[in-house]
């Protein structure tokens, strides 16, 4: 039961970081890294990169505690779930005329 709660909480944390990072370029806090995702949309990479950085920090903590084998698989599951949910919610997708350059 503790492992399931851990996966759910990590998924929520990673998803929140993905969402917040996707909206940071709107406030001109960080430079916007983007790539074309079609004729009318761009994908802002900021949220995805922040989520990957947080995932690597979580894995580093698990490795330091020597629990990489058990916690690492669960963290990877949480990362994949957050990634799929974030893409389903279209985090990072902006219309070509509306993004702050």
Coordinates of C-alpha atoms in Angstrom, one line a residue:
X1 CA 0.0 0.0 0.0
X2 CA 2.9 2.4 0.8
X3 CA 4.4 1.8 -2.6
X4 CA 1.1 2.6 -4.4
X5 CA 0.8 5.8 -2.4
X6 CA 4.4 6.7 -3.3
X7 CA 3.8 6.2 -7.0
X8 CA 0.6 8.3 -6.9
X9 CA 2.3 11.1 -5.0
X10 CA 5.4 11.1 -7.2
X11 CA 3.1 11.1 -10.3
X12 CA 1.3 14.1 -8.9
X13 CA 4.6 15.9 -8.1
X14 CA 6.1 15.2 -11.5
X15 CA 2.9 16.2 -13.3
X16 CA 2.7 19.5 -11.3
X17 CA 6.3 20.3 -12.2
X18 CA 5.5 19.5 -15.9
X19 CA 2.5 21.8 -15.8
X20 CA 4.2 24.7 -14.0
X21 CA 7.3 24.4 -16.2
X22 CA 5.1 24.6 -19.3
X23 CA 3.7 27.9 -18.2
X24 CA 7.0 29.6 -17.0
X25 CA 7.7 31.1 -20.5
X26 CA 4.5 33.1 -20.2
X27 CA 5.9 35.0 -17.3
X28 CA 9.3 35.5 -19.0
X29 CA 11.1 33.9 -16.0
X30 CA 13.2 31.6 -18.2
X31 CA 14.1 31.7 -21.9
X32 CA 11.7 29.5 -23.9
X33 CA 13.0 26.4 -25.5
X34 CA 10.5 25.1 -28.1
X35 CA 10.3 22.9 -31.1
X36 CA 7.8 22.8 -33.9
X37 CA 5.0 20.3 -33.5
X38 CA 3.1 21.0 -36.7
X39 CA 2.0 23.9 -38.8
X40 CA 0.0 25.7 -36.1
X41 CA 1.5 24.4 -32.8
X42 CA 4.8 24.5 -31.0
X43 CA 5.9 22.4 -28.0
X44 CA 7.5 24.2 -25.1
X45 CA 10.3 22.0 -23.7
X46 CA 10.7 23.8 -20.4
X47 CA 8.2 21.7 -18.4
X48 CA 9.5 18.5 -19.8
X49 CA 13.1 19.4 -19.0
X50 CA 12.2 20.4 -15.5
X51 CA 10.3 17.1 -15.0
X52 CA 13.3 15.1 -16.3
X53 CA 15.6 17.0 -13.9
X54 CA 13.3 16.3 -10.9
X55 CA 13.1 12.6 -12.0
X56 CA 16.9 12.4 -12.0
X57 CA 17.1 14.0 -8.6
X58 CA 14.6 11.4 -7.3
X59 CA 16.8 8.6 -8.8
X60 CA 19.9 10.2 -7.2
X61 CA 18.3 10.2 -3.8
X62 CA 17.2 6.6 -4.3
X63 CA 20.8 5.6 -5.3
X64 CA 22.2 7.4 -2.3
X65 CA 19.9 5.5 0.0
X66 CA 20.9 2.3 -1.8
X67 CA 17.3 1.6 -2.8
X68 CA 17.6 2.1 -6.5
X69 CA 16.4 -1.4 -7.4
X70 CA 13.0 -1.1 -5.6
X71 CA 12.4 2.7 -5.6
X72 CA 13.9 3.3 -9.1
X73 CA 11.3 1.1 -10.8
X74 CA 8.4 2.8 -9.0
X75 CA 9.8 6.2 -9.7
X76 CA 10.2 5.3 -13.4
X77 CA 6.5 4.1 -13.4
X78 CA 5.5 7.4 -11.8
X79 CA 7.6 9.3 -14.4
X80 CA 5.9 7.5 -17.3
X81 CA 2.5 8.0 -15.9
X82 CA 3.1 11.7 -15.4
X83 CA 4.5 12.0 -18.9
X84 CA 1.5 10.3 -20.5
X85 CA -1.0 12.4 -18.4
X86 CA 0.9 15.6 -19.3
X87 CA 0.8 14.8 -23.0
X88 CA -2.9 13.9 -22.7
X89 CA -3.5 17.2 -21.0
X90 CA -1.4 18.9 -23.8
X91 CA 1.0 20.5 -21.4
X92 CA 3.5 22.5 -23.3
X93 CA 1.5 22.8 -26.5
X94 CA 1.0 26.4 -27.7
X95 CA -0.5 27.9 -30.8
X96 CA 2.1 29.5 -33.0
X97 CA 0.9 33.1 -32.6
X98 CA 0.3 33.2 -28.8
X99 CA 3.7 32.2 -27.3
X100 CA 6.0 34.8 -25.9
X101 CA 9.2 34.7 -27.8

